[in-house]
Tab-separated table of C-alpha atoms and ligand atoms in Angstrom:
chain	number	residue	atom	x	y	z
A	592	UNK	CA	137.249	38.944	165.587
A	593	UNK	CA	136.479	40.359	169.079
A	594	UNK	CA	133.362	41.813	168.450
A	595	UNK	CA	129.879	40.073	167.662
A	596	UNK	CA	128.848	39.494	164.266
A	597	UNK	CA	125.659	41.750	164.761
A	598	UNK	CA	127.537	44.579	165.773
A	599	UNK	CA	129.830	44.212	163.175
A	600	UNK	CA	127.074	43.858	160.748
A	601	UNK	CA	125.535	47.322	161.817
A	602	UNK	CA	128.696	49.033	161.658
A	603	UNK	CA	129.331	47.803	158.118
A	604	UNK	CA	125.888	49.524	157.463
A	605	UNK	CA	126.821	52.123	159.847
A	606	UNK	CA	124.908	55.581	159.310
A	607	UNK	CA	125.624	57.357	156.562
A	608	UNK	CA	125.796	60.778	159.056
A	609	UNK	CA	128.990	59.062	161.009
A	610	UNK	CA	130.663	57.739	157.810
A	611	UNK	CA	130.248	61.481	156.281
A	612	UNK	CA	131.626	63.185	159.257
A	613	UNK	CA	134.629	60.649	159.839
A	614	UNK	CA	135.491	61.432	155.917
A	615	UNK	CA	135.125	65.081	156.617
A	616	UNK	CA	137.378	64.759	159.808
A	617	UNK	CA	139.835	63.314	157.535
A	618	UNK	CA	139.492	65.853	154.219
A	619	UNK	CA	139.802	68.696	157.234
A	620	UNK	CA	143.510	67.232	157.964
A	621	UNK	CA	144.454	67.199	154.536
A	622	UNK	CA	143.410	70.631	153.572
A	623	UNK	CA	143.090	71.964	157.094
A	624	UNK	CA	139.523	72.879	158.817
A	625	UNK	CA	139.224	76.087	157.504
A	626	UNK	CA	138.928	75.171	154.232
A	627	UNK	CA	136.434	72.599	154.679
A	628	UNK	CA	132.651	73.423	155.029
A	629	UNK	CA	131.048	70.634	156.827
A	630	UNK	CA	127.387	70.879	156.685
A	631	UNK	CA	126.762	66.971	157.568
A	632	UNK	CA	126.492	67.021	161.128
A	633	UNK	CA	123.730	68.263	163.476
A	634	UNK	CA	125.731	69.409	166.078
A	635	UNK	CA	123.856	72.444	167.790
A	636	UNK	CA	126.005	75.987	166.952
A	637	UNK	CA	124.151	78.414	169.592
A	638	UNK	CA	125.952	78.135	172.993
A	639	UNK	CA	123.787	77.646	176.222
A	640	UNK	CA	121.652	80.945	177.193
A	641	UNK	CA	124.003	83.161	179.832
A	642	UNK	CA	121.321	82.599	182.663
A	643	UNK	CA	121.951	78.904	182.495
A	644	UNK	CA	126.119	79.454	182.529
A	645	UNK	CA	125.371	81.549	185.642
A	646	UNK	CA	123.217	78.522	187.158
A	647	UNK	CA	125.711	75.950	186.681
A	648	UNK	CA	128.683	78.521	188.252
A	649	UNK	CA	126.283	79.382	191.658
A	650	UNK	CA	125.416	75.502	191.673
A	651	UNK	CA	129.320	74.626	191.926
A	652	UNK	CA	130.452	78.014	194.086
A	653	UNK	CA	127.486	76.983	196.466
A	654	UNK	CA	127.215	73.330	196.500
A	655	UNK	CA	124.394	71.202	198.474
A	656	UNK	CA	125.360	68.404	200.788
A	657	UNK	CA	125.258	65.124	198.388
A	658	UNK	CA	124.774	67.174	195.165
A	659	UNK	CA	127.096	64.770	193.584
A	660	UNK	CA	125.711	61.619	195.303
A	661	UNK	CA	123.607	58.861	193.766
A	662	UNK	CA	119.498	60.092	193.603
A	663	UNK	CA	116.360	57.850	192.527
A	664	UNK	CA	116.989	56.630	189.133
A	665	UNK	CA	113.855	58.559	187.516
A	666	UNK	CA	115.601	61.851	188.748
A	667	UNK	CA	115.401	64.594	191.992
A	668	UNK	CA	111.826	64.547	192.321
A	669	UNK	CA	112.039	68.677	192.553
A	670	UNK	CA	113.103	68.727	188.902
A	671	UNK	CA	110.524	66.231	187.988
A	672	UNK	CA	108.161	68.242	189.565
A	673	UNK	CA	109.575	71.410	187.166
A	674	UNK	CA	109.100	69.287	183.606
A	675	UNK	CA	105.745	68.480	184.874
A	676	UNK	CA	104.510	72.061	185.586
A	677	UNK	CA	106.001	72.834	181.627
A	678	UNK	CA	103.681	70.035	180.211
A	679	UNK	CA	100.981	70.622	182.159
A	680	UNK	CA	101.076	74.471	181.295
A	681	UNK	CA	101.642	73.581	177.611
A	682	UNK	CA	98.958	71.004	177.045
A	683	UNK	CA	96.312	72.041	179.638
A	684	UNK	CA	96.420	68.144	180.744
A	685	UNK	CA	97.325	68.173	184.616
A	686	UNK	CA	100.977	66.378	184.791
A	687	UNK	CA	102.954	65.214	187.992
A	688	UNK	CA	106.319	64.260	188.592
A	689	UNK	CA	105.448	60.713	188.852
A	690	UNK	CA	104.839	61.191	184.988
A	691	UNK	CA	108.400	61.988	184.370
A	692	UNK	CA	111.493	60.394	184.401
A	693	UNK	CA	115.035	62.408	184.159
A	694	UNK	CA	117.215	60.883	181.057
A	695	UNK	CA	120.575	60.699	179.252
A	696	UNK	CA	119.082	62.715	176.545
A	697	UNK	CA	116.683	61.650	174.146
A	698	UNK	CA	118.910	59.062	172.890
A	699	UNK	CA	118.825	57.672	175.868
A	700	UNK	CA	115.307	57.989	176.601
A	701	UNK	CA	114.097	56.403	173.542
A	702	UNK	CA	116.546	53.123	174.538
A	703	UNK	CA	114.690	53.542	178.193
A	704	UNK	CA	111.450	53.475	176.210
A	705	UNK	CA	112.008	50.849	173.971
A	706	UNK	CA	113.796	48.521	176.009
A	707	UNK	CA	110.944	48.208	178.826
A	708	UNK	CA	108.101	48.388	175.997
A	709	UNK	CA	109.146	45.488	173.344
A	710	UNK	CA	108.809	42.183	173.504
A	711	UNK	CA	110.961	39.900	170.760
A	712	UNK	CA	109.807	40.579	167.193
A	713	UNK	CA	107.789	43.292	168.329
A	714	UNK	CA	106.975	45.906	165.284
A	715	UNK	CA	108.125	49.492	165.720
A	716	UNK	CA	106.401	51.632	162.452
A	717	UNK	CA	109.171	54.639	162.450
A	718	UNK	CA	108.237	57.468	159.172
A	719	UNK	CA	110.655	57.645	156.449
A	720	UNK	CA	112.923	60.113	155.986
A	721	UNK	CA	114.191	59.192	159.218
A	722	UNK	CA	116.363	59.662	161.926
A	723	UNK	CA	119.228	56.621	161.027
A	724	UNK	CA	119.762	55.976	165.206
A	725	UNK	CA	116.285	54.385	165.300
A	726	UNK	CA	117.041	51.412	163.269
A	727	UNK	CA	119.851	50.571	165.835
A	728	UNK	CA	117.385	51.623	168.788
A	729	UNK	CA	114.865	49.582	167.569
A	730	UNK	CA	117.641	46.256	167.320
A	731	UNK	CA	119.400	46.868	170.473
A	732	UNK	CA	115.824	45.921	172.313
A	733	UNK	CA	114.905	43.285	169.836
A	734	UNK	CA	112.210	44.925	167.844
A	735	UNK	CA	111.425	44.883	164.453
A	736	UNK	CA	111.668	48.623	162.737
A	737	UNK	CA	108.743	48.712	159.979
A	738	UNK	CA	109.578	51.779	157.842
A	739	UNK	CA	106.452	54.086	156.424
A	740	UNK	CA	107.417	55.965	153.636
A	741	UNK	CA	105.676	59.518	154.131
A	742	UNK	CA	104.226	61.813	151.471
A	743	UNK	CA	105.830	63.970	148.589
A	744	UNK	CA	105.698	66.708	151.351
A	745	UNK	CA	107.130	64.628	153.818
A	746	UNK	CA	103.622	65.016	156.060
A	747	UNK	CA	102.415	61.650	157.209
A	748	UNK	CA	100.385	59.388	155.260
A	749	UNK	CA	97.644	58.033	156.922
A	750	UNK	CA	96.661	55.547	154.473
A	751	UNK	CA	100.324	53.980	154.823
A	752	UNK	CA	99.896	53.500	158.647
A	753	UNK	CA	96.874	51.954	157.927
A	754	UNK	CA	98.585	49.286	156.221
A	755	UNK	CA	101.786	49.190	157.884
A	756	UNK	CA	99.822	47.976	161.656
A	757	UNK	CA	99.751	44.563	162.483
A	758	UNK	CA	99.187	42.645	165.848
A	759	UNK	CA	102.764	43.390	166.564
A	760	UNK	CA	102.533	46.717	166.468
A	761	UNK	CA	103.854	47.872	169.933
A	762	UNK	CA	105.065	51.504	169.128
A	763	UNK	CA	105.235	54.238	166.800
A	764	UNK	CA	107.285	56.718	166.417
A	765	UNK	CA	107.060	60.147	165.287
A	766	UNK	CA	109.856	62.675	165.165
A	767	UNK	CA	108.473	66.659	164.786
A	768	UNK	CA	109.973	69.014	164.486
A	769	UNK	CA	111.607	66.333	162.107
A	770	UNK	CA	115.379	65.376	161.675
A	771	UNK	CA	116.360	65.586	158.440
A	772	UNK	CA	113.546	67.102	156.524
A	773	UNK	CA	112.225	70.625	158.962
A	774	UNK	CA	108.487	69.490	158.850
A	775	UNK	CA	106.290	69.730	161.454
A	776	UNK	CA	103.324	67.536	162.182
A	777	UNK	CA	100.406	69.570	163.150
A	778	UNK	CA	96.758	69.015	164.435
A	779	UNK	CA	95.520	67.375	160.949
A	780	UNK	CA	98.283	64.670	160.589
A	781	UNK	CA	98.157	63.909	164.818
A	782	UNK	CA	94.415	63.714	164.513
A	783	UNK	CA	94.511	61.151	162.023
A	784	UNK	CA	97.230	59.136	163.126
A	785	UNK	CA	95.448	59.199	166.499
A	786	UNK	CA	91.817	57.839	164.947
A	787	UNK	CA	93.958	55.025	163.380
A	788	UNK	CA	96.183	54.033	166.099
A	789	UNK	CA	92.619	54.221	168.255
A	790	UNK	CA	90.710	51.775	165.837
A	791	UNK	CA	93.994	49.255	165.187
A	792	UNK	CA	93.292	49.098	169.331
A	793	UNK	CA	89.818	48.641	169.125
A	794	UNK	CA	90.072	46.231	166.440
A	795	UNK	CA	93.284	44.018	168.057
A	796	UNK	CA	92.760	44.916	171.619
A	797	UNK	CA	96.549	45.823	171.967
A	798	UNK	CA	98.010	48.663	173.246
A	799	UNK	CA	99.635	50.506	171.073
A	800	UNK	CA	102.461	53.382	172.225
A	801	UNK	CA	102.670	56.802	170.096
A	802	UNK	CA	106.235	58.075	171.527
A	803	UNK	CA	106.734	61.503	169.983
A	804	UNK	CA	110.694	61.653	169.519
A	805	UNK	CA	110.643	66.151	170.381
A	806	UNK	CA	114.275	66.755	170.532
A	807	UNK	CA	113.581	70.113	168.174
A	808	UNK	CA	110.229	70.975	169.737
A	809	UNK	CA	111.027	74.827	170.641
A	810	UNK	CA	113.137	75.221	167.202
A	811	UNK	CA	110.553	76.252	165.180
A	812	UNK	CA	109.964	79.011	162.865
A	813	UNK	CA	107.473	82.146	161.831
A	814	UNK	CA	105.909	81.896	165.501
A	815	UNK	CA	104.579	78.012	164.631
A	816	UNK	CA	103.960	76.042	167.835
A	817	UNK	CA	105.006	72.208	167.727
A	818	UNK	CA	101.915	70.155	168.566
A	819	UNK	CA	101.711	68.059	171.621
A	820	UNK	CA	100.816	64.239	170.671
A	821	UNK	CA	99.750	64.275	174.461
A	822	UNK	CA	96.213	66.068	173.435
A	823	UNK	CA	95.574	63.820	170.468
A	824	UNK	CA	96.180	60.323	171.648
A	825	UNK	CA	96.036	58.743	175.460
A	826	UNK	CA	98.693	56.557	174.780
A	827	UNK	CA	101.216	59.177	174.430
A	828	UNK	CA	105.221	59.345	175.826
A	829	UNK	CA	107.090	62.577	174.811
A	830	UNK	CA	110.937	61.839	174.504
A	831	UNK	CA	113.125	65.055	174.529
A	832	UNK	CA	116.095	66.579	175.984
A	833	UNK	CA	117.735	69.929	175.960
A	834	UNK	CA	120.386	68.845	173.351
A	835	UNK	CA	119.332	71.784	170.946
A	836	UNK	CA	117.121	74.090	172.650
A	837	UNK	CA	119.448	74.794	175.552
A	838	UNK	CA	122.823	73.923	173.554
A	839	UNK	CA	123.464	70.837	175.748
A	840	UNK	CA	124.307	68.276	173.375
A	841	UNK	CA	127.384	66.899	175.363
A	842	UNK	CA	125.939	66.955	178.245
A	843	UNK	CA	123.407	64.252	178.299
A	844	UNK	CA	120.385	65.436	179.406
A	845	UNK	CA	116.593	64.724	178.565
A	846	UNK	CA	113.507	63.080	180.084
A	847	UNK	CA	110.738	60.819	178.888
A	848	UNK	CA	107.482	62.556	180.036
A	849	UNK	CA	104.172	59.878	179.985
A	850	UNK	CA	100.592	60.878	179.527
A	851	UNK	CA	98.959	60.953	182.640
A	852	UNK	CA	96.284	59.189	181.063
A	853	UNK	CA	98.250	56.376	179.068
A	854	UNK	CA	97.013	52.777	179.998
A	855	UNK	CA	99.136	51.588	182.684
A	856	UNK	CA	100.659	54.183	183.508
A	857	UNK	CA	102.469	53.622	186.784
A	858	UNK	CA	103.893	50.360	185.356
A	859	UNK	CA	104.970	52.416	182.655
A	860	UNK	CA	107.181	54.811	184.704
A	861	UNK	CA	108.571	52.039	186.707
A	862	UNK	CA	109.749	50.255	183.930
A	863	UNK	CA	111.097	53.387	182.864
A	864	UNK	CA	113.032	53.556	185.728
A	865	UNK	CA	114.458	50.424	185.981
A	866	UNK	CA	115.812	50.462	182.218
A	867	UNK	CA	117.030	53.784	183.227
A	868	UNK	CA	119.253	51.775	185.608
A	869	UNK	CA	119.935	48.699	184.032
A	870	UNK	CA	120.549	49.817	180.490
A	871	UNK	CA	123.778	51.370	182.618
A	872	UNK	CA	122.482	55.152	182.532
A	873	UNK	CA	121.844	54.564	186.054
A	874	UNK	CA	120.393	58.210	185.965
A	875	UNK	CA	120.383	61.452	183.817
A	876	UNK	CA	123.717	63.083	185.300
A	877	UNK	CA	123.330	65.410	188.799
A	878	UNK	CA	124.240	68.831	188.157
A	879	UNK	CA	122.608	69.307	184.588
A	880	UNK	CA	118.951	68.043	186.565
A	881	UNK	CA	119.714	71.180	188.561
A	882	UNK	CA	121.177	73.550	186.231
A	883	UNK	CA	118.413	72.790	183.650
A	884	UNK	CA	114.897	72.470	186.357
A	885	UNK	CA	114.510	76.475	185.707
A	886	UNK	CA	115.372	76.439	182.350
A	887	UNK	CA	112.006	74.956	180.874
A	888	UNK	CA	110.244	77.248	179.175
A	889	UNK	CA	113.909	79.236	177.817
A	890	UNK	CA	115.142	78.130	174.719
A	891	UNK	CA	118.290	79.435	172.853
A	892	UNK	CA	117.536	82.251	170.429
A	893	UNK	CA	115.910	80.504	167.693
A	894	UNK	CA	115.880	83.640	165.344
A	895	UNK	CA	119.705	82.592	164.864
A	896	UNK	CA	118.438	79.059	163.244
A	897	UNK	CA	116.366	80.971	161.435
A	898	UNK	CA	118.226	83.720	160.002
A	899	UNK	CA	120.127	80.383	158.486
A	900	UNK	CA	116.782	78.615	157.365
A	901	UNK	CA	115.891	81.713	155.385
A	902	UNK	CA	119.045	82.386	153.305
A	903	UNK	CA	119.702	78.796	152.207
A	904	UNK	CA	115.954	77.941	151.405
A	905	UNK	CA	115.615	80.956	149.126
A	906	UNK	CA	119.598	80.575	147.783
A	907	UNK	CA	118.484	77.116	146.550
A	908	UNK	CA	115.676	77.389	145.834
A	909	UNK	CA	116.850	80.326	143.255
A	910	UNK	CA	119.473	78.230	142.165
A	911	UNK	CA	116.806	75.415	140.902
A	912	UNK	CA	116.616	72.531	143.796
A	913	UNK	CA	113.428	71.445	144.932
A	914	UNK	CA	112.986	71.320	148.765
A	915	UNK	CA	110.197	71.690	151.181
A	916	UNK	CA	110.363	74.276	153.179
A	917	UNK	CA	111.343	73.252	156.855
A	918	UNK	CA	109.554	74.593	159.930
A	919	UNK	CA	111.802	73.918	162.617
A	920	UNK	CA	114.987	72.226	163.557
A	921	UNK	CA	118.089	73.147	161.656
A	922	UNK	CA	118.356	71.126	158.710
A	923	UNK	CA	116.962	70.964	155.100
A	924	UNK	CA	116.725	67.649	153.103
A	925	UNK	CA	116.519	68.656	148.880
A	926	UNK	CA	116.078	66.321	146.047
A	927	UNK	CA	119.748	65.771	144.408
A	928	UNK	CA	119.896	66.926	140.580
A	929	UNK	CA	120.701	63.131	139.523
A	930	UNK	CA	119.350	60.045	140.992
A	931	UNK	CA	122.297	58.641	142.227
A	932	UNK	CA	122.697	60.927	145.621
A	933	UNK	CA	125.985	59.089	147.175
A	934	UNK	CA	127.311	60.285	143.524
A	935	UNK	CA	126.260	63.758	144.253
A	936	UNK	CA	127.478	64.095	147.410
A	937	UNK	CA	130.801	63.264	146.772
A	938	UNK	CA	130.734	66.045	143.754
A	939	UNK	CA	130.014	67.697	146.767
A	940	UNK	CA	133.069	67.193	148.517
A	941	UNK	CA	135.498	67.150	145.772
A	942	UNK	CA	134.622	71.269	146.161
A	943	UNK	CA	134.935	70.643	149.986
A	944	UNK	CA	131.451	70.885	150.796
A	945	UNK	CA	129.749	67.876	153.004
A	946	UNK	CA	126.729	66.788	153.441
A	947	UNK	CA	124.608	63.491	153.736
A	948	UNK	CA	123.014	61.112	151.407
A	949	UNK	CA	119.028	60.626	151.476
A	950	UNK	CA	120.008	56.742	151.608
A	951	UNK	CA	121.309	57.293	155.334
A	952	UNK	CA	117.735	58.647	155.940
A	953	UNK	CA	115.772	55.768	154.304
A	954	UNK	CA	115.074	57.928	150.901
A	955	UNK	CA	117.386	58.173	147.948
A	956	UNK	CA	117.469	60.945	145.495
A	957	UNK	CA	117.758	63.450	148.173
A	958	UNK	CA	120.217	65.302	150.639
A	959	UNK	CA	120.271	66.079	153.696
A	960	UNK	CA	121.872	69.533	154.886
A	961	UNK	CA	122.357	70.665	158.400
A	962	UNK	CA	122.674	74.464	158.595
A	963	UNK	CA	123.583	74.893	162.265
A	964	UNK	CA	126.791	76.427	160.988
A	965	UNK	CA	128.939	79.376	161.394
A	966	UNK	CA	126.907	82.271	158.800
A	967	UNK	CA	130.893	82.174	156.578
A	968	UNK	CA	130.604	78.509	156.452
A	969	UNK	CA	126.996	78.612	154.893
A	970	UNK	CA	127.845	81.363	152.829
A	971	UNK	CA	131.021	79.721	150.868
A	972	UNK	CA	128.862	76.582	150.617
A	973	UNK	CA	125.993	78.423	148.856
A	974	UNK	CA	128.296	79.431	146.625
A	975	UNK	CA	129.707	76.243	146.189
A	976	UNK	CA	125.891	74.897	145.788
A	977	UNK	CA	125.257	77.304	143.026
A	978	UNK	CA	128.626	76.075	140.682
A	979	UNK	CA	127.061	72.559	141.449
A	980	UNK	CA	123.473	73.678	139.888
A	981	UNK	CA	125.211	75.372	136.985
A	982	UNK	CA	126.976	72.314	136.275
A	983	UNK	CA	123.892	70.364	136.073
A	984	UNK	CA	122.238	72.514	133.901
A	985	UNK	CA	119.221	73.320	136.948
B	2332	PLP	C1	115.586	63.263	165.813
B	2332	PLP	C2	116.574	63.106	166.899
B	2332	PLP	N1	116.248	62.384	167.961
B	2332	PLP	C3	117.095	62.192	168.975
B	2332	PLP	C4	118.353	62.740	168.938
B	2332	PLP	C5	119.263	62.487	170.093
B	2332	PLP	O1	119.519	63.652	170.764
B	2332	PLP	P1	120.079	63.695	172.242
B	2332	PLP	O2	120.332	62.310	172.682
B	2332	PLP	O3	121.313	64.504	172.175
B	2332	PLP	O4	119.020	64.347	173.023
B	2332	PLP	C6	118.764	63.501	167.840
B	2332	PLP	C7	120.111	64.061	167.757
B	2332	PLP	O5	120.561	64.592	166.786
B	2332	PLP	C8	117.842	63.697	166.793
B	2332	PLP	O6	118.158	64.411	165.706
């Protein structure tokens, strides 16, 4: 066998998302794509905003000397500059460009971050329902994931973080708006988790990192505002990237921003760098750094996500499922009618409807749907949802 055990091992348990959509890929060539509604995949629908289609054509009609050349490995320092002046608008806390380093989207970012931060058998406490891709984050850099299971609503509980901290406690992570359940985490639930991650430092005299995983920060809903871990907790790094909120998924680009007043913080950013490098990324690519610099505070029209949001949620929730109402992103994660949610979902796709199991997230008994999806596609599968409730009596 050519490949290492370990990797083998973790694509045996491979996520539950990729499994889902390679079975989907294959139903589609059976039955063709029309007349297959995939709903497992969080692939942003809403093309990039005009303005930014226009920036990219005038970058490559008018190109710069060297635009395509190697640059510093944290990014142009000009578009480092521009994230700064966003945070520092945002959170009132005076950011610089030597707080931010340009990434291969937040994926890559949170490998940058965890490969410079964690020592061997370092702890990483990550909130369940959670995001599958930090398990494998979390092992590619030798850490330990330590998985808090989070309230009924899905909000963090504080009493659970208590317990989960040990001396090994390096960083935690926190994903809101949240992939795959919509909830936010506002000023209560950052408070707290600040005043605990404070004392656990106090009491061990270890730093510990709170890395706020933002990749749906500006998808959110009925005018909310995502909070900013940055004005809660010192020890703050914001991963993000403009995957969803500029339609930029395939094109790779993010940035790791650090609190200005984090403990080391200069080590922190070259470290940053240099895994930026060495973990092969080398740096976030050239012409999306320029295309995206004047595209900080512009976001795709989130009304669209929305519009989506609303007529599922109430559709289901008239049908008889129990859900939490999401806040942002684009997905919604309801409890499954029986126990058993692998079995559900695949009652699910016999009527050519797909969407994940709860197990791929860390919690059972639910299901996680991702409605960034043409409005025909979401329709048929309501309908198909609602012949699913009947048959279960909800
Ligand atoms: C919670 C969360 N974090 C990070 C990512 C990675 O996004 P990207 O690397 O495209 O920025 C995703 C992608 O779906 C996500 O849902």
């Amino acid at each position: 066998m050519p490949i290492s055990s370990r990797i083998k091992d973790a694509m045996q348990n491979a996520s539950w998302i990729r499994r889902m959509f390679e079975e989907g890929e294959r139903l589609k060539k059976e039955v063709g794509a029309e007349n297959v509604f995939d709903l497992s995949i969080g692939n942003p629908l809403l093309e990039p905003p005009e303005g930014l289609r226009k920036k990219m054509f005038d970058l490559l009609r008018n190109p710069e000397p060297r635009m395509h050349a190697y640059m510093p490995n944290a990014g142009y320092p000009f578009v480092r500059q521009k994230v700064a002046e966003f945070y520092t608008k945002e959170t009132g806390i005076q950011f610089a460009a030597e707080h931010i380093v340009m990434t291969c989207g937040a994926a890559g970012g949170l490998n940058v971050v965890l490969k410079t931060l964690l020592e061997p058998g370092d702890e990483v406490l990550i909130f369940a329902p959670y995001f599958p891709e930090y398990l494998f984050y979390v092992d590619n850099h030798g850490g330990k994931a330590v998985v808090v299971k989070t309230n009924e609503d899905f909000s963090l509980n504080i009493v659970r973080v208590e317990e989960a901290l040990s001396d090994k406690t390096k960083v935690v992570i926190v994903n809101s708006p949240n992939n795959p359940t919509g909830v936010l985490y506002g000023h209560y639930h950052m408070q707290a988790l600040a005043e605990v991650l404070n004392e656990h430092q106090r009491k061990t005299d270890k730093v510990v990192y709170l890395v706020n995983d933002a990749a749906y920060r500006k998808i959110v809903y009925d005018g909310r505002r995502s909070t900013y871990a940055f004005s809660f907790y010192k020890n703050s790094i914001e991963v993000t990237s403009h995957s969803k909120d500029l339609g930029l998924a395939g094109e790779r680009i993010g940035h790791i921003a650090v609190s200005p007043q984090a403990c080391d913080v200069e080590a922190l950013i070259n470290g940053f760098t240099f895994c930026n490098r060495t973990l092969g990324f080398v740096n976030a690519p050239a012409l999306m750094q320029r295309a995206v610099a004047d595209f900080q505070f512009v976001s795709i029209d989130v009304q669209e996500y929305q519009k989506r949001r609303d007529l599922l949620f109430e559709a289901l929730c008239e049908m008889g499922y129990q859900m939490v109402k999401p806040e942002g992103a684009f997905y919604l994660f309801p409890a499954t009618p029986e126990e058993d949610d692998v079995a559900f979902v695949r009652k699910l796709q016999k009527k050519r409807v797909l969407v994940t199991p709860g197990i791929g997230f860390g919690t059972p008994s639910h299901f996680r749907i991702s409605y960034a999806v043409p409005m025909q596609v979401l329709e048929r599968a309501i309908s198909v949802f609602d012949e699913v409730a009947r048959e279960y009596g909800l």
